Coordinates of C-alpha atoms in Angstrom, one line a residue:
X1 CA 0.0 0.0 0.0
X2 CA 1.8 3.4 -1.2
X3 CA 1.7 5.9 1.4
X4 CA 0.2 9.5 -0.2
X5 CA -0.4 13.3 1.5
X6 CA -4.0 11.8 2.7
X7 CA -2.4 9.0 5.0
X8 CA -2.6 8.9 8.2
X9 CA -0.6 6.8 11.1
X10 CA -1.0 6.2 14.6
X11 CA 1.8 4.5 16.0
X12 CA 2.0 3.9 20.2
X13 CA 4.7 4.3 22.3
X14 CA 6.0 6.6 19.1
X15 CA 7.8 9.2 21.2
X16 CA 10.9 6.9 22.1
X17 CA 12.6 4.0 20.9
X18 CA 11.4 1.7 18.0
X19 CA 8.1 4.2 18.0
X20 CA 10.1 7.4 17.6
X21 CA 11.9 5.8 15.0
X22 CA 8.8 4.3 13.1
X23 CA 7.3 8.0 13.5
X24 CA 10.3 9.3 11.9
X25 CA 9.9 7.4 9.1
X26 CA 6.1 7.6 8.2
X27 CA 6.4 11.3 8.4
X28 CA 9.4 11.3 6.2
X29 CA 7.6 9.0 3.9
X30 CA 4.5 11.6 3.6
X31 CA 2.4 10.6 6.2
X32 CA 0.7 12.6 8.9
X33 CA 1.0 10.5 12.2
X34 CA -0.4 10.8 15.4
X35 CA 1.5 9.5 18.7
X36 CA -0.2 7.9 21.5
X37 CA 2.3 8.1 24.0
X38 CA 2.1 8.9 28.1
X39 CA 1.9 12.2 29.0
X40 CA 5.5 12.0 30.7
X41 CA 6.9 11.1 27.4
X42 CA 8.7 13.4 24.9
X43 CA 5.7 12.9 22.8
X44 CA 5.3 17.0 22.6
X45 CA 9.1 18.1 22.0
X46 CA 8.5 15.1 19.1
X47 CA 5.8 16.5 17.6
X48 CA 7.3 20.1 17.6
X49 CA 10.6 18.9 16.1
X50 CA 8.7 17.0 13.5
X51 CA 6.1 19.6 12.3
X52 CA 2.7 19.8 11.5
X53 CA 2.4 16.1 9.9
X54 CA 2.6 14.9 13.6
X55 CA 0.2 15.6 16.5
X56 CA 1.1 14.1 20.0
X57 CA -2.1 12.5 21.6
X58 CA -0.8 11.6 25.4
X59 CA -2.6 8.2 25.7
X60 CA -3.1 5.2 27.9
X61 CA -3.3 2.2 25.2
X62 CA -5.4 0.2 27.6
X63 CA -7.8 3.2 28.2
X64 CA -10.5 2.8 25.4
X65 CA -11.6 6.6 25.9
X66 CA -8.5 7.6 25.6
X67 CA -7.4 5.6 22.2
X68 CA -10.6 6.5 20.5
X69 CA -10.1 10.0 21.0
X70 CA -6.5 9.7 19.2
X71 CA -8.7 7.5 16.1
X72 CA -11.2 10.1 16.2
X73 CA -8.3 12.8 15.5
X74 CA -6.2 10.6 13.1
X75 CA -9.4 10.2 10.9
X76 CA -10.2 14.2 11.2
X77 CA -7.0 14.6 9.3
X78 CA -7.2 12.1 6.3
X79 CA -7.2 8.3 5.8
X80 CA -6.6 6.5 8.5
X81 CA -4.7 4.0 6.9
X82 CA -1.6 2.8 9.3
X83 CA -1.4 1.6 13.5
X84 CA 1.5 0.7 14.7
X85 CA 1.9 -0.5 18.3
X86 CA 4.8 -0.1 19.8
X87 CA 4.0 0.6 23.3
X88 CA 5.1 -1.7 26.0
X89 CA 6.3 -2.5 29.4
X90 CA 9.7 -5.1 30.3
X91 CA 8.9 -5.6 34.4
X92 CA 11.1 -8.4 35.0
X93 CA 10.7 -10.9 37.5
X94 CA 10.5 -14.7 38.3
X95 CA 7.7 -16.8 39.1
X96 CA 8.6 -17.4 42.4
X97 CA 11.9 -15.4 43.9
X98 CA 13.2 -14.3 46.9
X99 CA 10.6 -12.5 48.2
X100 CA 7.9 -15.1 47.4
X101 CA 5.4 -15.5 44.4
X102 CA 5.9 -13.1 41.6
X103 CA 3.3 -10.3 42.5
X104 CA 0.0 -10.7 40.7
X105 CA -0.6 -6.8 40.0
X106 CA 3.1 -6.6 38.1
X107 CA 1.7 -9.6 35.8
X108 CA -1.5 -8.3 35.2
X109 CA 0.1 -4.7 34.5
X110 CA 2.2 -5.8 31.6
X111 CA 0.0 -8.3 30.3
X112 CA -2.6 -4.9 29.9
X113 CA -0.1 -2.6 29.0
X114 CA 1.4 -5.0 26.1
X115 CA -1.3 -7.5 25.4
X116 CA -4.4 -5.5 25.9
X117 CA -3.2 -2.5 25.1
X118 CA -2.4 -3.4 21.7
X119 CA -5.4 -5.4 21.2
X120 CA -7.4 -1.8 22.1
X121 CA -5.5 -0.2 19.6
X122 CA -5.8 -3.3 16.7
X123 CA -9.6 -3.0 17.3
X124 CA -10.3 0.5 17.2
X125 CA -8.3 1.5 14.5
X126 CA -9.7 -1.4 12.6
X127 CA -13.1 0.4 13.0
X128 CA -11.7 3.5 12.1
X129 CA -10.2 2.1 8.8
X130 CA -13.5 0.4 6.9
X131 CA -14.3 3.7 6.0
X132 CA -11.8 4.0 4.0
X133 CA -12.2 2.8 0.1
X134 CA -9.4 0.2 -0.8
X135 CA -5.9 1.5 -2.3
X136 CA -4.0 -0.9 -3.9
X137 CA -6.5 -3.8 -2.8
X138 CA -5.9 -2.6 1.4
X139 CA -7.9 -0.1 3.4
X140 CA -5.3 -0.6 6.1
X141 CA -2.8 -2.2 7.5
X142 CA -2.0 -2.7 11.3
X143 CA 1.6 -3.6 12.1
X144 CA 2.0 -4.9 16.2
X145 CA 5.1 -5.3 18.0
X146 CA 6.0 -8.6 19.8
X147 CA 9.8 -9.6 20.7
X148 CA 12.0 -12.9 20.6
X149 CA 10.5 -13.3 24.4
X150 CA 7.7 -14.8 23.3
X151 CA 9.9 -18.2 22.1
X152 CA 12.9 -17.6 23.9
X153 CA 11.2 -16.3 27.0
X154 CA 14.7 -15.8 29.7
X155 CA 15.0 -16.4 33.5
X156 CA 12.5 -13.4 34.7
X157 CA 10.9 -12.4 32.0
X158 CA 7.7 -14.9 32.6
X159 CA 5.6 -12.0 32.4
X160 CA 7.1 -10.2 29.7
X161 CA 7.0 -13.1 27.4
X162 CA 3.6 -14.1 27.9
X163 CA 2.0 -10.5 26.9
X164 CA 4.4 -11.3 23.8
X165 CA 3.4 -14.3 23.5
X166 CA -0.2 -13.3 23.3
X167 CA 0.8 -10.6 20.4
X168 CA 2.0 -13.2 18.8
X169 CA -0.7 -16.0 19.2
X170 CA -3.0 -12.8 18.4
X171 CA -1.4 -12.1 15.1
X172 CA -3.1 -14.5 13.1
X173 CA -6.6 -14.9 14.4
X174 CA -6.7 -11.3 13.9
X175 CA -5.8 -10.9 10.1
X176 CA -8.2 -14.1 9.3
X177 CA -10.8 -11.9 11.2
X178 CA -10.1 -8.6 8.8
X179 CA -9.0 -10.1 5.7
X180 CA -12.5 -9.9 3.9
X181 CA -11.9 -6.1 5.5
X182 CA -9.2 -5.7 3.1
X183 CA -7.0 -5.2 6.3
X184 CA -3.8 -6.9 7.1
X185 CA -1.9 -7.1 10.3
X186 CA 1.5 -8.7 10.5
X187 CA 3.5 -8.6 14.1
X188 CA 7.7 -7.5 14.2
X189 CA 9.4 -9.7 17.0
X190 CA 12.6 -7.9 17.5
X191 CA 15.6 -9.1 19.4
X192 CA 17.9 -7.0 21.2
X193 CA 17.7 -3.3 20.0
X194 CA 19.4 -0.3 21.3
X195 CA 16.1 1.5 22.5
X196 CA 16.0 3.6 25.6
X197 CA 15.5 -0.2 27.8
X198 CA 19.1 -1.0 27.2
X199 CA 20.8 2.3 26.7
X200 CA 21.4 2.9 30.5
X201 CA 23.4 -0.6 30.8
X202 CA 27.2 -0.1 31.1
X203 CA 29.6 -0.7 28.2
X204 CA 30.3 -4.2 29.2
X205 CA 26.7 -5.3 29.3
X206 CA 26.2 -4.2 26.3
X207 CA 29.0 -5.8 24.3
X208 CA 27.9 -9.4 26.0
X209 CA 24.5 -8.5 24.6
X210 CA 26.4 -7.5 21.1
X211 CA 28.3 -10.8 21.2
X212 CA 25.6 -13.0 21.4
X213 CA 24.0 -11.9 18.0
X214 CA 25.3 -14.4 15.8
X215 CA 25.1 -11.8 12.3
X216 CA 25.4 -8.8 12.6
X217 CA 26.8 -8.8 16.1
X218 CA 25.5 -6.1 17.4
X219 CA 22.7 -4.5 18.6
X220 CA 19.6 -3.5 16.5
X221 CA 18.9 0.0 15.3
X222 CA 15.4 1.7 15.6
X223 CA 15.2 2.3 12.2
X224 CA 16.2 -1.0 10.9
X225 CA 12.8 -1.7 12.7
X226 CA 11.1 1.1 11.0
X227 CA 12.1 -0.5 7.9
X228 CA 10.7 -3.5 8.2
X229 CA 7.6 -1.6 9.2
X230 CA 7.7 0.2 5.9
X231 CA 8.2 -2.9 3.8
X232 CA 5.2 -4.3 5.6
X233 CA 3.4 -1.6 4.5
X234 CA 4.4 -1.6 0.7
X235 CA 4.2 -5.5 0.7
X236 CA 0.4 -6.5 -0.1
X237 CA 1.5 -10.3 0.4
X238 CA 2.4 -9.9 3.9
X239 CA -0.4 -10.8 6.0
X240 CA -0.9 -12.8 9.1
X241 CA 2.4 -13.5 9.8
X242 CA 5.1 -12.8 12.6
X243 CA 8.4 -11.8 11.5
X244 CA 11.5 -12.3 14.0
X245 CA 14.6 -9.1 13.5
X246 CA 17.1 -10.7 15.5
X247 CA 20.3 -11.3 13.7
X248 CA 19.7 -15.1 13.6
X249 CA 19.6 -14.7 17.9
X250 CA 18.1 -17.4 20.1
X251 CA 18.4 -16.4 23.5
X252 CA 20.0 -18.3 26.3
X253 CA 18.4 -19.4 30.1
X254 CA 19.5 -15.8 30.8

């Protein structure tokens, strides 16, 4: 699906990270997009940087107020055409540690925040885009984010890669759902990406983390990510599908 001056994009979590980056690109493409982002994020400096193609809507992605209000504005300005949810939440811990059972609320807040949040998103801006009249055989295409955790789920991450998991188990179900909507949705699972997460860990950290990408060995960049989001866009045939950016990396125990 080519991307023109009437396209629209909301992408979430798209004021840091792989959503910044994915912003960056959309805009830069042609499109107007429309952040959902906290209100603590750098959603507004983005948005002023960026220009008038990009308005900064500070959203909760599990609050369905909230996300309908950002729809409602995406489809004020054009076609909505493009969601892509980047929005998440890493709370790591075990099953059962040191201080006892892994607390219930911390599971249930990142399952929310990853899984139901971008489920909110997928089936609002769904809605939004049957209005539109098919271009190049799509009204729209929904791109979700997933990671490596969901098959190669590490020592403390139970929670993590189960909201992933469920992206990713959510993936297809969804585009057999939408596909006589003339909308696809196809899921990125990156690996290890230098995104505001992993940017505080010290040098040697990092390079262990480098190491153990077999090719390239190094860590993602956000806009390798926003590539691939791009292509997914161009590329009618992709549909239903999960695709792993990772370098060829499994990942270890821990």
């Amino acid at each position: 699906m080519q991307i023109n001056d009437s396209t629209v994009a909301v992408v979430t979590g798209g004021a840091s990270g792989l959503g910044k980056a994915t912003t960056r690109r959309l805009v830069a493409d042609g499109a107007k997009v429309i952040i959902l982002d906290l209100d603590s994020s750098p959603g507004a400096d983005l948005a002023a940087e960026l220009g008038r193609a990009v308005t900064f809507m500070p959203t909760d992605v599990r609050d369905q107020d909230q996300v309908q209000a950002a729809i409602d504005v995406a489809t004020a300005q054009g076609e909505l055409r493009i969601a892509v949810t980047c929005a998440g939440v890493g709370t790591p811990g075990r099953v059962v540690g040191r201080n006892g059972p892994h607390p219930l609320d911390v599971f249930r807040r990142v399952v929310e925040v990853n899984l139901i949040g971008t489920f909110n998103v997928l089936r609002l801006a769904a809605a939004a885009m049957l209005s539109n009249e098919p271009r190049q055989g799509d009204r729209g295409v929904v791109v979700m984010t997933a990671s490596i955790a969901a098959y190669d789920g590490q020592i403390g991450q139970a929670a993590y890669a189960a909201s992933k998991g469920g992206v990713v188990g959510l993936t297809l179900s969804a585009a057999r759902d939408l596909a006589d909507k003339s909308i696809r949705v196809v899921t990125i699972a990156p690996g290890t990406f230098m995104t505001p997460m992993l940017a505080g860990l010290p040098p040697e950290a990092t390079a262990a983390l480098e190491a153990g990408v077999p090719h390239p060995s190094r860590l993602g960049r956000p806009d390798e990510f926003a590539s691939l989001v791009r292509h997914v866009i161009d590329n009618g045939m992709l549909n239903g599908e999960v695709i792993r950016l990772d370098g060829a990396l499994r990942m270890p125990p821990r």
